[in-house]
XYZ file of C-alpha atoms in Angstrom:
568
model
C -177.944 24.729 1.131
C -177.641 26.389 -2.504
C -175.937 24.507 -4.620
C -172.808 26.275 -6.974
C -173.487 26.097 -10.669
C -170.859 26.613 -13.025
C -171.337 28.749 -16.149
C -168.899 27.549 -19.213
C -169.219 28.561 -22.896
C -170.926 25.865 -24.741
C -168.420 26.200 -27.785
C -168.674 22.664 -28.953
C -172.077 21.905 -28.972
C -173.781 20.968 -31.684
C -175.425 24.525 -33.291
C -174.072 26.343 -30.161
C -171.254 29.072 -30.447
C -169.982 30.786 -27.209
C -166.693 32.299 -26.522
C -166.789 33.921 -23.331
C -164.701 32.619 -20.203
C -165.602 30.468 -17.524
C -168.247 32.071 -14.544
C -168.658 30.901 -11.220
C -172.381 31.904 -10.140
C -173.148 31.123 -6.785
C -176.892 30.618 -4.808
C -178.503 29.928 -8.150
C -181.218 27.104 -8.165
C -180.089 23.953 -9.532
C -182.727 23.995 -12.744
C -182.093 27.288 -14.161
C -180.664 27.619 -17.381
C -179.455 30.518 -19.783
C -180.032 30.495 -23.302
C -178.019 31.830 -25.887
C -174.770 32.989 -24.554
C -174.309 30.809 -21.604
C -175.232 27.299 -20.988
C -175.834 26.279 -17.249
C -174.378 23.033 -16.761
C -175.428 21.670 -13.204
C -177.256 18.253 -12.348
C -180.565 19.579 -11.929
C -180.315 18.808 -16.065
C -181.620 15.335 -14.983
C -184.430 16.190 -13.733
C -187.422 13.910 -14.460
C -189.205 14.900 -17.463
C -193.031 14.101 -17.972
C -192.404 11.928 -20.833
C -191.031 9.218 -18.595
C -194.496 9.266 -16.654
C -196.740 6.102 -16.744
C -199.277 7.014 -19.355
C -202.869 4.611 -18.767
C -203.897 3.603 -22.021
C -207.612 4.115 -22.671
C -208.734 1.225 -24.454
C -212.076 0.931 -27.553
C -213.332 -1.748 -27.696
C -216.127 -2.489 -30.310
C -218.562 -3.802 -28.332
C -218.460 -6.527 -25.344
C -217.984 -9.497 -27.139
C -214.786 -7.849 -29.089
C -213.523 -6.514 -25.346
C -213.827 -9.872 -24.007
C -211.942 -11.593 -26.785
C -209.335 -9.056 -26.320
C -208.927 -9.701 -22.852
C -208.976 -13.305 -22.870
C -205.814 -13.535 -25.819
C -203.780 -10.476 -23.860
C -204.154 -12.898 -20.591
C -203.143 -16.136 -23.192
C -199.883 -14.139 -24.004
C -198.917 -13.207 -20.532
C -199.044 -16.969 -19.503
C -197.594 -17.766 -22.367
C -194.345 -15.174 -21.298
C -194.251 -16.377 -18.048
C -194.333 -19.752 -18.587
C -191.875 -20.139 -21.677
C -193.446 -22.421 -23.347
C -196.468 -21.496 -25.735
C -198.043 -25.135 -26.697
C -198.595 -25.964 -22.957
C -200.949 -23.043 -22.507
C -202.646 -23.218 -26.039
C -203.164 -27.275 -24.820
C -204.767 -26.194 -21.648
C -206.971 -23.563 -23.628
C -208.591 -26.411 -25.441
C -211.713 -27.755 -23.511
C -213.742 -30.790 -24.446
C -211.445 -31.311 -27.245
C -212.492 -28.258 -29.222
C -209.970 -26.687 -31.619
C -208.802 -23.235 -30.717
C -210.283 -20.491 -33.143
C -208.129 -19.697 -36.252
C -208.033 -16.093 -35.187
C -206.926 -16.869 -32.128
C -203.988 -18.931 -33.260
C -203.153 -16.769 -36.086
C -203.117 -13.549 -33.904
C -200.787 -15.162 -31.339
C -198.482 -16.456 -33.860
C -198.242 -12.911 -35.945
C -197.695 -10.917 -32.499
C -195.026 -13.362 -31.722
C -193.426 -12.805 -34.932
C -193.646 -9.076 -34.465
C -191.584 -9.332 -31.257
C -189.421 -11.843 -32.815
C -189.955 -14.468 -30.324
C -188.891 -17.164 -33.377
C -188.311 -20.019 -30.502
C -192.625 -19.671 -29.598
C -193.125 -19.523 -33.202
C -191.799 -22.173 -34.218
C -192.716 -24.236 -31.419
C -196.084 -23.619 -32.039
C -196.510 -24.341 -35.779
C -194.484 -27.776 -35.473
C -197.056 -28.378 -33.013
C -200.141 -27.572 -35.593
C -198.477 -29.781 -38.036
C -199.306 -32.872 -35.754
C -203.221 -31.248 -34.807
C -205.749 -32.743 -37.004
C -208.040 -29.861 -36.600
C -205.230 -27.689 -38.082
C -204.717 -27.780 -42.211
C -200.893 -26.945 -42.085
C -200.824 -24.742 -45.873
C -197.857 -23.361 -47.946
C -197.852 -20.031 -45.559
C -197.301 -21.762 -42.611
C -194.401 -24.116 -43.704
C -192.921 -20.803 -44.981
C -193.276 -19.444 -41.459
C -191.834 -22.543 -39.886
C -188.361 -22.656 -42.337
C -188.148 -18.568 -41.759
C -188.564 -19.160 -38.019
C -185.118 -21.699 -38.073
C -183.613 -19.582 -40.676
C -183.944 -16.784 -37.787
C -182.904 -19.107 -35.091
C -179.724 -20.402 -37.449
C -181.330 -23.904 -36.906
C -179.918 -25.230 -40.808
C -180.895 -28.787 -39.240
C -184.427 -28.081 -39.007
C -184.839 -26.193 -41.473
C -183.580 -28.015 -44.298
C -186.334 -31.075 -42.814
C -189.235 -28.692 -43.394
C -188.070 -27.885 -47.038
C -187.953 -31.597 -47.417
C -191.359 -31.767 -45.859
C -192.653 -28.817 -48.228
C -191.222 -30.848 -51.213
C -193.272 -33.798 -50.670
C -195.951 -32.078 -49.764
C -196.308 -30.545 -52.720
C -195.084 -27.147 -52.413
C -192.549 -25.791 -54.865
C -189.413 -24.302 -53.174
C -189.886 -20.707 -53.967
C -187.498 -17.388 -53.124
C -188.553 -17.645 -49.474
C -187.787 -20.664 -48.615
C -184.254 -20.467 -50.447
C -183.514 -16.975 -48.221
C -184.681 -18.447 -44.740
C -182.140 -21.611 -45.530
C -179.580 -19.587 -46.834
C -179.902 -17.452 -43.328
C -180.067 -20.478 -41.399
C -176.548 -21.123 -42.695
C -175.572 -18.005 -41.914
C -176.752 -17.063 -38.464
C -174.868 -20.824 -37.640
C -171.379 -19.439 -39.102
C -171.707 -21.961 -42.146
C -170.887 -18.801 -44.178
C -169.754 -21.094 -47.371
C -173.152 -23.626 -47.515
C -174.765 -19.652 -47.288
C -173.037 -18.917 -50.239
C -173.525 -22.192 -52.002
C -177.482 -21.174 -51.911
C -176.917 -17.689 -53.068
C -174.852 -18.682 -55.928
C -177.517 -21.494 -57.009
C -180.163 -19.207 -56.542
C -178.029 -16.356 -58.703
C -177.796 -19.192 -61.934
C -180.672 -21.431 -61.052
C -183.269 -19.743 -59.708
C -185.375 -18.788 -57.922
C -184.202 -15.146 -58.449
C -182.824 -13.332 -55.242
C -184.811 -11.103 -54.013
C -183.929 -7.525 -52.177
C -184.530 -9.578 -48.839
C -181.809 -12.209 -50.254
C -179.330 -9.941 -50.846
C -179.824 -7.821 -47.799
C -179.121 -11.181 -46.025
C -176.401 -12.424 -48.089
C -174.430 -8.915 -47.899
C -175.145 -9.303 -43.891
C -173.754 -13.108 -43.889
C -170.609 -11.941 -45.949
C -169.802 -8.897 -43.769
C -170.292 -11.695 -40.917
C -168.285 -14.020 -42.117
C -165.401 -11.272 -43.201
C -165.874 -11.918 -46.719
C -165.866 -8.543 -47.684
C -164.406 -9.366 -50.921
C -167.525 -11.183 -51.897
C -169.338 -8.185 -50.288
C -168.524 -5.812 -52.706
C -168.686 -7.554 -55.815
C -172.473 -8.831 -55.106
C -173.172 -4.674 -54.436
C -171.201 -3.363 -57.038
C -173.174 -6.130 -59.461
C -175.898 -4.549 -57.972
C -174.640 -0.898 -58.936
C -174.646 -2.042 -62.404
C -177.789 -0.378 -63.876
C -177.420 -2.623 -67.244
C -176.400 -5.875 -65.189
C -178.332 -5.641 -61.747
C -181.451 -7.587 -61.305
C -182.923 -4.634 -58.761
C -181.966 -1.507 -57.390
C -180.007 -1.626 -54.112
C -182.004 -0.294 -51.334
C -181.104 2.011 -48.299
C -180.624 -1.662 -46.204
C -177.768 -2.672 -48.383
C -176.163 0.740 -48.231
C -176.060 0.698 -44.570
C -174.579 -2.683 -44.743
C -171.558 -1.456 -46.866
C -171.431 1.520 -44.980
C -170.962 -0.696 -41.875
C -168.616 -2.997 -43.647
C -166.291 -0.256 -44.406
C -166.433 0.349 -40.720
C -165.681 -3.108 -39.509
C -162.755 -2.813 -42.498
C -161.571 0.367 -40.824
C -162.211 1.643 -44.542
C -163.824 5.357 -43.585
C -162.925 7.157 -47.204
C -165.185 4.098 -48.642
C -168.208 4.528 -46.552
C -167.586 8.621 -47.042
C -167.975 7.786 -50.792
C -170.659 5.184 -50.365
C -172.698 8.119 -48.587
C -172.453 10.447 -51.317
C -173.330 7.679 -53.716
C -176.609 7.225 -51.738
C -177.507 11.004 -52.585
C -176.753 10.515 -56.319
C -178.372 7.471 -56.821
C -181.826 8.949 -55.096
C -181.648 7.281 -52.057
C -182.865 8.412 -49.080
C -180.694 8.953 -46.292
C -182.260 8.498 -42.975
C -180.662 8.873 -38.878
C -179.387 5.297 -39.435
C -177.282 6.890 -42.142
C -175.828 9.927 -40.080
C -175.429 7.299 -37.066
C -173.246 5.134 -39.115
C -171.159 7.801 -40.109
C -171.162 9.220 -36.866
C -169.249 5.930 -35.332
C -166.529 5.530 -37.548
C -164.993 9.200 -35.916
C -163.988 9.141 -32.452
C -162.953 12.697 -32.522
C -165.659 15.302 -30.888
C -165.255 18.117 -33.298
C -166.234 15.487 -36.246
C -168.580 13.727 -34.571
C -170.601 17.339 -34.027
C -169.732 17.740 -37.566
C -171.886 15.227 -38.790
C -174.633 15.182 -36.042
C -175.648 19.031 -37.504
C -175.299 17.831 -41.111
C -177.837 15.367 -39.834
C -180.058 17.930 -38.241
C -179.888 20.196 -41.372
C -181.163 17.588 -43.699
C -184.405 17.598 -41.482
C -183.811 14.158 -39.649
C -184.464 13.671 -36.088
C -181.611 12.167 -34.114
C -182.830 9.113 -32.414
C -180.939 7.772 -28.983
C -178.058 6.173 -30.900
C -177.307 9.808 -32.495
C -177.321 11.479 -28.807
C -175.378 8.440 -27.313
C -172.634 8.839 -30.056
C -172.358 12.494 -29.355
C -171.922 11.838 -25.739
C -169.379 9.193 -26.284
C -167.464 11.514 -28.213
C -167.497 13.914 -25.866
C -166.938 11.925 -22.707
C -163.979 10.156 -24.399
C -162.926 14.404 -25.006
C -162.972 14.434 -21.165
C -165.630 17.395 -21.793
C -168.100 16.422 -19.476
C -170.082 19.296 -19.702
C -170.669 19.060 -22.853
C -171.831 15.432 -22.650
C -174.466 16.762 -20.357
C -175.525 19.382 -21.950
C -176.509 16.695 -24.995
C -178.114 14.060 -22.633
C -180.619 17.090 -21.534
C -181.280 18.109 -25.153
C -182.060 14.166 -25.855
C -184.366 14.819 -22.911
C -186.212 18.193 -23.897
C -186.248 16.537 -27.525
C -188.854 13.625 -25.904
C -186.431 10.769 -26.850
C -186.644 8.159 -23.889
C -182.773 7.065 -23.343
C -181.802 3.816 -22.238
C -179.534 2.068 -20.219
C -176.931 1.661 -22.401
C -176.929 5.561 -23.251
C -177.138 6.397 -19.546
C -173.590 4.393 -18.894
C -172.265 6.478 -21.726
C -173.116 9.545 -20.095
C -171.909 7.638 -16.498
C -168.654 7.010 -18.425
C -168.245 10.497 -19.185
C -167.989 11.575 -15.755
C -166.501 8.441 -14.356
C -163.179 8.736 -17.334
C -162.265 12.123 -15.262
C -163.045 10.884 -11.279
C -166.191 13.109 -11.363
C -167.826 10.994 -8.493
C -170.534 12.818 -7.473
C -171.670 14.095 -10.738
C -171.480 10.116 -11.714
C -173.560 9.081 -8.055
C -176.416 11.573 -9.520
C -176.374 10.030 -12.825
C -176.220 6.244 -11.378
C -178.852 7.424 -9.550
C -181.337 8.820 -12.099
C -180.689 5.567 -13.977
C -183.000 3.965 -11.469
C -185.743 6.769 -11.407
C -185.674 6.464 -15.525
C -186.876 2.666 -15.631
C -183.276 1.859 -16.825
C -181.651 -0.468 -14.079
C -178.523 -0.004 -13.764
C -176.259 -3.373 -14.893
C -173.137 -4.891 -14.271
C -171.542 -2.374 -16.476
C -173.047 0.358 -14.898
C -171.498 -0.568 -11.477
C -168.292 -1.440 -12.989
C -168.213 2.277 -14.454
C -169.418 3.799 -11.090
C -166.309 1.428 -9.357
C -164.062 3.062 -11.978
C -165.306 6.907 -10.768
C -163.833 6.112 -7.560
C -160.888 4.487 -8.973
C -160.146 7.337 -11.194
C -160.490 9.924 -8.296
C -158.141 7.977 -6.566
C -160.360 7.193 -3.747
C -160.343 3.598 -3.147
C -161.757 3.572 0.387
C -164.996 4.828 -1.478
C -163.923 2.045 -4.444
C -164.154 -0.626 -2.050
C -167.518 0.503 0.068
C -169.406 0.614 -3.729
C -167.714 -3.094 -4.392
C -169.385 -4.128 -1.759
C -172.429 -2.111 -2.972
C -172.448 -4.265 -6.265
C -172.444 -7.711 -4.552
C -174.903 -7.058 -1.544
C -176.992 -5.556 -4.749
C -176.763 -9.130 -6.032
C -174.537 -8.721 -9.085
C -171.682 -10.750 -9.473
C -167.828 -9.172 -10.280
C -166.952 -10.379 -13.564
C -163.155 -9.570 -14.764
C -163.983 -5.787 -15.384
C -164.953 -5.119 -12.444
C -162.214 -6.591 -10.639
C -159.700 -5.117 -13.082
C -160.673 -1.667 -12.184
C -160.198 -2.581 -8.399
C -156.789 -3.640 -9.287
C -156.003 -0.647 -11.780
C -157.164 1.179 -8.462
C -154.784 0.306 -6.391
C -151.772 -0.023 -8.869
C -152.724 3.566 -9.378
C -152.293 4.355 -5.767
C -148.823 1.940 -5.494
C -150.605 -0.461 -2.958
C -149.108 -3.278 -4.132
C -150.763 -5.485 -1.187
C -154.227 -4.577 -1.978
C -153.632 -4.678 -5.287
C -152.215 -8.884 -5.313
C -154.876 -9.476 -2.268
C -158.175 -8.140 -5.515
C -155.580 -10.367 -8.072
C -155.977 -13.755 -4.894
C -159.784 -12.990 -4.657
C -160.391 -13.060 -8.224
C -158.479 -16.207 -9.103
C -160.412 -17.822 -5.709
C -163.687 -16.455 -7.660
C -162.744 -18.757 -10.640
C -162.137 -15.807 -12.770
C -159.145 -15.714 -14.975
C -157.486 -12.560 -15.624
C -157.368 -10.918 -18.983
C -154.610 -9.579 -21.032
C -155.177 -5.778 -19.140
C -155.111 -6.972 -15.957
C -152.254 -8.918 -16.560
C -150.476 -5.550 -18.128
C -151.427 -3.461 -14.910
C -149.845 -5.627 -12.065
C -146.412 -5.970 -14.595
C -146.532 -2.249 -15.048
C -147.015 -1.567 -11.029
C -143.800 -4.279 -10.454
C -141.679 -2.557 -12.620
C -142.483 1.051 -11.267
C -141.334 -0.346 -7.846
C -138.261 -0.881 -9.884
C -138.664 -4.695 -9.291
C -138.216 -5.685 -13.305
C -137.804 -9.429 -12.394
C -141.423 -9.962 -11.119
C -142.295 -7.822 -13.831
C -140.895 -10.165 -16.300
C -142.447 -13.066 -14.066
C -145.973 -11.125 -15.059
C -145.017 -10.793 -18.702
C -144.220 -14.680 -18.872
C -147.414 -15.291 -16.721
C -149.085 -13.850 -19.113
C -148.162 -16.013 -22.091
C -148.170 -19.233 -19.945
C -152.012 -18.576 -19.553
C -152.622 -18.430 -23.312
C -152.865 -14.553 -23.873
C -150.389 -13.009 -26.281
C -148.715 -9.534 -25.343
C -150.001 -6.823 -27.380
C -147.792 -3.751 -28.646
C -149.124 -1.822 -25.010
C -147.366 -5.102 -22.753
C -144.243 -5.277 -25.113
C -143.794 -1.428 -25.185
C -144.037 -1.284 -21.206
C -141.620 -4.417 -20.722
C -139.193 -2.087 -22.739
C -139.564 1.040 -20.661
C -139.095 -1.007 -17.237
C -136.101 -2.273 -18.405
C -133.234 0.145 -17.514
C -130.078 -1.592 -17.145
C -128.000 -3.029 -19.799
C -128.737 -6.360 -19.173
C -132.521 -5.669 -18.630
C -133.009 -4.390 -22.284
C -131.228 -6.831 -23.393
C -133.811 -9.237 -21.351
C -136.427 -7.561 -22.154
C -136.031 -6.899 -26.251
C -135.455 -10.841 -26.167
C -138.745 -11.381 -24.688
C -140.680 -8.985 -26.899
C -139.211 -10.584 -30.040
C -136.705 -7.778 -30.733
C -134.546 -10.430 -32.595
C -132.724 -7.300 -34.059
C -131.849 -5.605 -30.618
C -127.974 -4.841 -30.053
C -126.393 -3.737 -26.747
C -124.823 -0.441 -28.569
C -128.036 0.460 -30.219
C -129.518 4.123 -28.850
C -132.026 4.040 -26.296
C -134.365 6.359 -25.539
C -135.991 6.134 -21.732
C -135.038 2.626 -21.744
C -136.782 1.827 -24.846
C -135.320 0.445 -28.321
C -135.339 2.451 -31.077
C -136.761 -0.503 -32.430
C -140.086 0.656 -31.107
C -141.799 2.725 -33.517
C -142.116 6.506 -31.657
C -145.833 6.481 -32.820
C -147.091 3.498 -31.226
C -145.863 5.287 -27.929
C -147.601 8.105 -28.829
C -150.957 6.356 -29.432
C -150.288 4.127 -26.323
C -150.205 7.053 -24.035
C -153.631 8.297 -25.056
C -155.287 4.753 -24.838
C -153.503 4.633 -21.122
C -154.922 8.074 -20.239
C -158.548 6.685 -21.855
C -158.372 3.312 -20.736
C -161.117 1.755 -18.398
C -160.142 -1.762 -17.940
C -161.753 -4.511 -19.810
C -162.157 -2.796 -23.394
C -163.508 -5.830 -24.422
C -166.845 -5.116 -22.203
C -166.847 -1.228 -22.222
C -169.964 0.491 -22.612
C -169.081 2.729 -25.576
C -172.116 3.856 -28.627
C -169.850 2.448 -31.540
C -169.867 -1.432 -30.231
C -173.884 -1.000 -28.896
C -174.343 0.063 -33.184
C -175.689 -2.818 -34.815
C -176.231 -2.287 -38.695
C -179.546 -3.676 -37.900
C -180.773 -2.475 -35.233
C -179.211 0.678 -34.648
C -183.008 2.909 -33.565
C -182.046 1.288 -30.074
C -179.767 0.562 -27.609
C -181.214 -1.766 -25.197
């Protein structure tokens, strides 16, 4: 049967501009599209694309001897991998009591840096230091102390800079960094800074690595204070010991994010093209998550594209975000396919983006073909990926479907966390099935879940709209007995259930409204007290919301300033 297409104007694309109206097109196969004036927006978009093919590796070897060395140290690693544990196998490698070959040792260690397995590397150098046949030197005693700085093992690490001391070895800028990151990557964010400052008046001198690290640890730690007058030093041309690199920029930039400080980071990016630095997609990217509006977000990803970078998957995921979160689903296809045509391989975490898109406006069977193509891509679909195809049928209102996928995600061997069940129960508060709704609420408590703050919000809200404002003041207390404080969402929908007298009065006492008087205007029920704003931005987070926000798949929390060239 031929499937209907719809033809819409692709005005908000990036480097698009249509205006004509809406077309219905009929009998057209699923993978044509129109360029230019028209963009066909259908599913055949996800169609597999030969980049996502297995591709054999042909493999040169020099001669035998070199392809049988090869061979032999890939097969050491994959033991190694599936056994955990990298000594065991090296141990059983070593017959008659032979040492292993240098090469052999040094190759596995430097591949299992590269991957940054730090737990195999450093279990395998503090085994060398006990080996007789191994001559532990300065390099690998480095390795060992940047391996626990890595791992945030200060403990450890602090033992083999003893052990360096008496060995000999002269504490140098490395060693200094890898403790100093120990410290940090354990949350000691002051015995961090202790080292930095020492190292700042003492010596040795920081290097670019040190105060990439120490910038990281203070943006960690919220000292953002301390952030910005270590980078400003550095901005000093008469006063700064080095040049501050594109790393640290990024790391302001994303500090100014976490602060919630955008005209900052907007400034900080124009600094980076005065002062000669190069911008790169990391840049853009970083930029790109501080605006949650689609227009902007556009904005930026063609500034991007004109200054001749290459969007990577984090670029395309934000742009989809944006315009999922728009409720412009088309859109957010249309810019999952061009990620596709462009040969970047998306991942799992950018597929539930796009699944969100469709699953925020109850598109169910655009989001089954998407779940779908999740598998065929290689990216198996998580917990978070069923909890956002649960929330499709929740959204649509069809919680017969809702429940049959439920019982989809368990027989599929994943486990309902308090997401998943809070979309079940947004569900059926949606649809006033307040029997269903408390039976999900029994199961989950059974489950030895505990509900979260949203959950606890929904069944209040679906009380009082069954004008039953006592159990929805039960909730509301029920809420704080557990631990959770009401945020400005709970305390502004307390007020609007209350509608008599002595219910706002009830209800302003139990919000804090110390304030409140009987004769004061109200306006549907709530206090003037309640700033007109804050309803305003409540609505639109209730009309966005997808229960949980602490564990929704969104591009700006899967940025890391890092890693950000990934999102698995």
């Amino acid at each position: 049967m031929p499937q209907t297409l719809f033809l819409k104007p692709f005005i908000s694309a990036p480097s698009i501009h249509l205006s004509e109206p809406k077309l219905l097109v009929s009998s057209v196969d699923v993978n044509v599209k129109f360029r230019g004036r028209f963009e066909v927006v259908c599913m055949g978009m996800l169609a597999p694309r030969k980049f996502m093919q297995r591709r054999r590796k042909v493999e040169v070897f020099k001669d035998e001897f070199d392809e049988a060395d090869q061979k032999n140290w890939r097969r050491l690693m994959r033991q190694i991998e599936e056994s955990g544990s990298a000594v065991s196998v090296l141990r059983s490698e070593m017959t008659g009591g032979h040492p292993l070959p240098r090469d052999l040792v040094l190759g596995t260690l430097v591949r299992f840096k590269q991957l940054k397995k730090w737990n195999l590397v450093s279990e395998i150098l503090e085994w060398l230091r006990i080996q007789a046949w191994w001559d532990c030197n300065e390099m690998d005693f480095l390795m060992l102390i940047t391996a626990y700085g890595k791992l945030g093992d200060f403990n450890r690490a602090e033992k083999v800079l003893s052990f360096m001391n008496k060995s000999g070895y002269v504490p140098n800028v490395v060693s200094h960094t890898a403790l100093m990151e120990a410290y940090g990557r354990a949350g000691r964010y002051n015995n961090a800074e202790g080292i930095f400052r020492r190292m700042q008046s003492s010596g040795p001198q920081p290097s670019a690595i040190t105060y990439q690290i120490i910038l990281k640890i203070f943006v960690e730690g919220k000292k953002f204070k301390e952030a910005e007058e270590v980078f400003h030093t550095l901005l000093d041309e008469e006063k700064s010991p080095l040049k501050p690199d594109q790393k640290m920029f990024h790391m302001m930039i994303y500090m100014h994010k976490k602060a919630g400080s955008y005209e900052k980071a907007r400034k900080l990016f124009s600094l980076m093209a005065a002062r000669g630095i190069q911008q790169s997609t990391v840049t853009f990217n970083s930029l790109m998550s501080f605006e949650s509006n689609y227009k902007e977000v556009s904005k930026i990803y063609d500034q991007m594209q004109r200054a001749g970078l290459r969007p990577d998957v984090v670029s395309y995921a934000l742009l989809i975000s944006a315009y999922g979160k728009a409720r412009r689903e088309e859109e957010a296809l249309a810019v999952f396919e061009e990620m596709l045509d462009a040969g970047v391989r998306p991942t799992y975490k950018a597929y539930n983006i796009l699944l969100d898109a469709f699953a925020i406006s109850g598109m169910v069977e655009q989001a089954r073909t998407v779940f779908k193509s999740m598998g065929r891509d290689r990216c198996t679909p998580d917990i978070c990926s069923y909890t956002t195809m649960l929330s499709a049928y929740v959204n649509a209102s069809d919680m017969e479907g809702a429940e049959k996928f439920f019982r989809r995600l368990k027989q599929d061997g994943f486990k309902p966390n308090v997401v998943t069940y809070g979309t079940l129960i947004k569900g059926y508060a949606k649809v006033n099935d307040l029997e269903k709704m408390m039976e999900i609420y029994e199961k989950m408590r059974v489950s030895g879940i505990k509900a979260n703050q949203t959950i606890f919000t929904t069944i209040m809200d679906a009380h009082g709209k069954n004008r039953d404002f006592g159990s929805a003041v039960v909730w509301y207390k029920e809420m704080e007995s557990s631990g959770l404080s009401p945020d400005q969402k709970a305390k502004n929908i307390l007020l609007s259930l209350a509608k008599t007298a002595d219910e706002q009065k009830e209800a302003n006492e139990l919000v804090g409204n110390l304030d409140y008087h009987r004769d004061e205007p109200m306006i549907n029920g709530v206090n003037k007290f309640v700033n007109d704003d804050d309803d305003e931005e409540e609505d639109e987070e209730e009309e966005e919301e997808d229960d949980g926000d602490d564990n929704k798949i969104n591009a700006e929390e899967a940025i890391t300033y890092e890693k950000q060239d990934q999102f698995c």
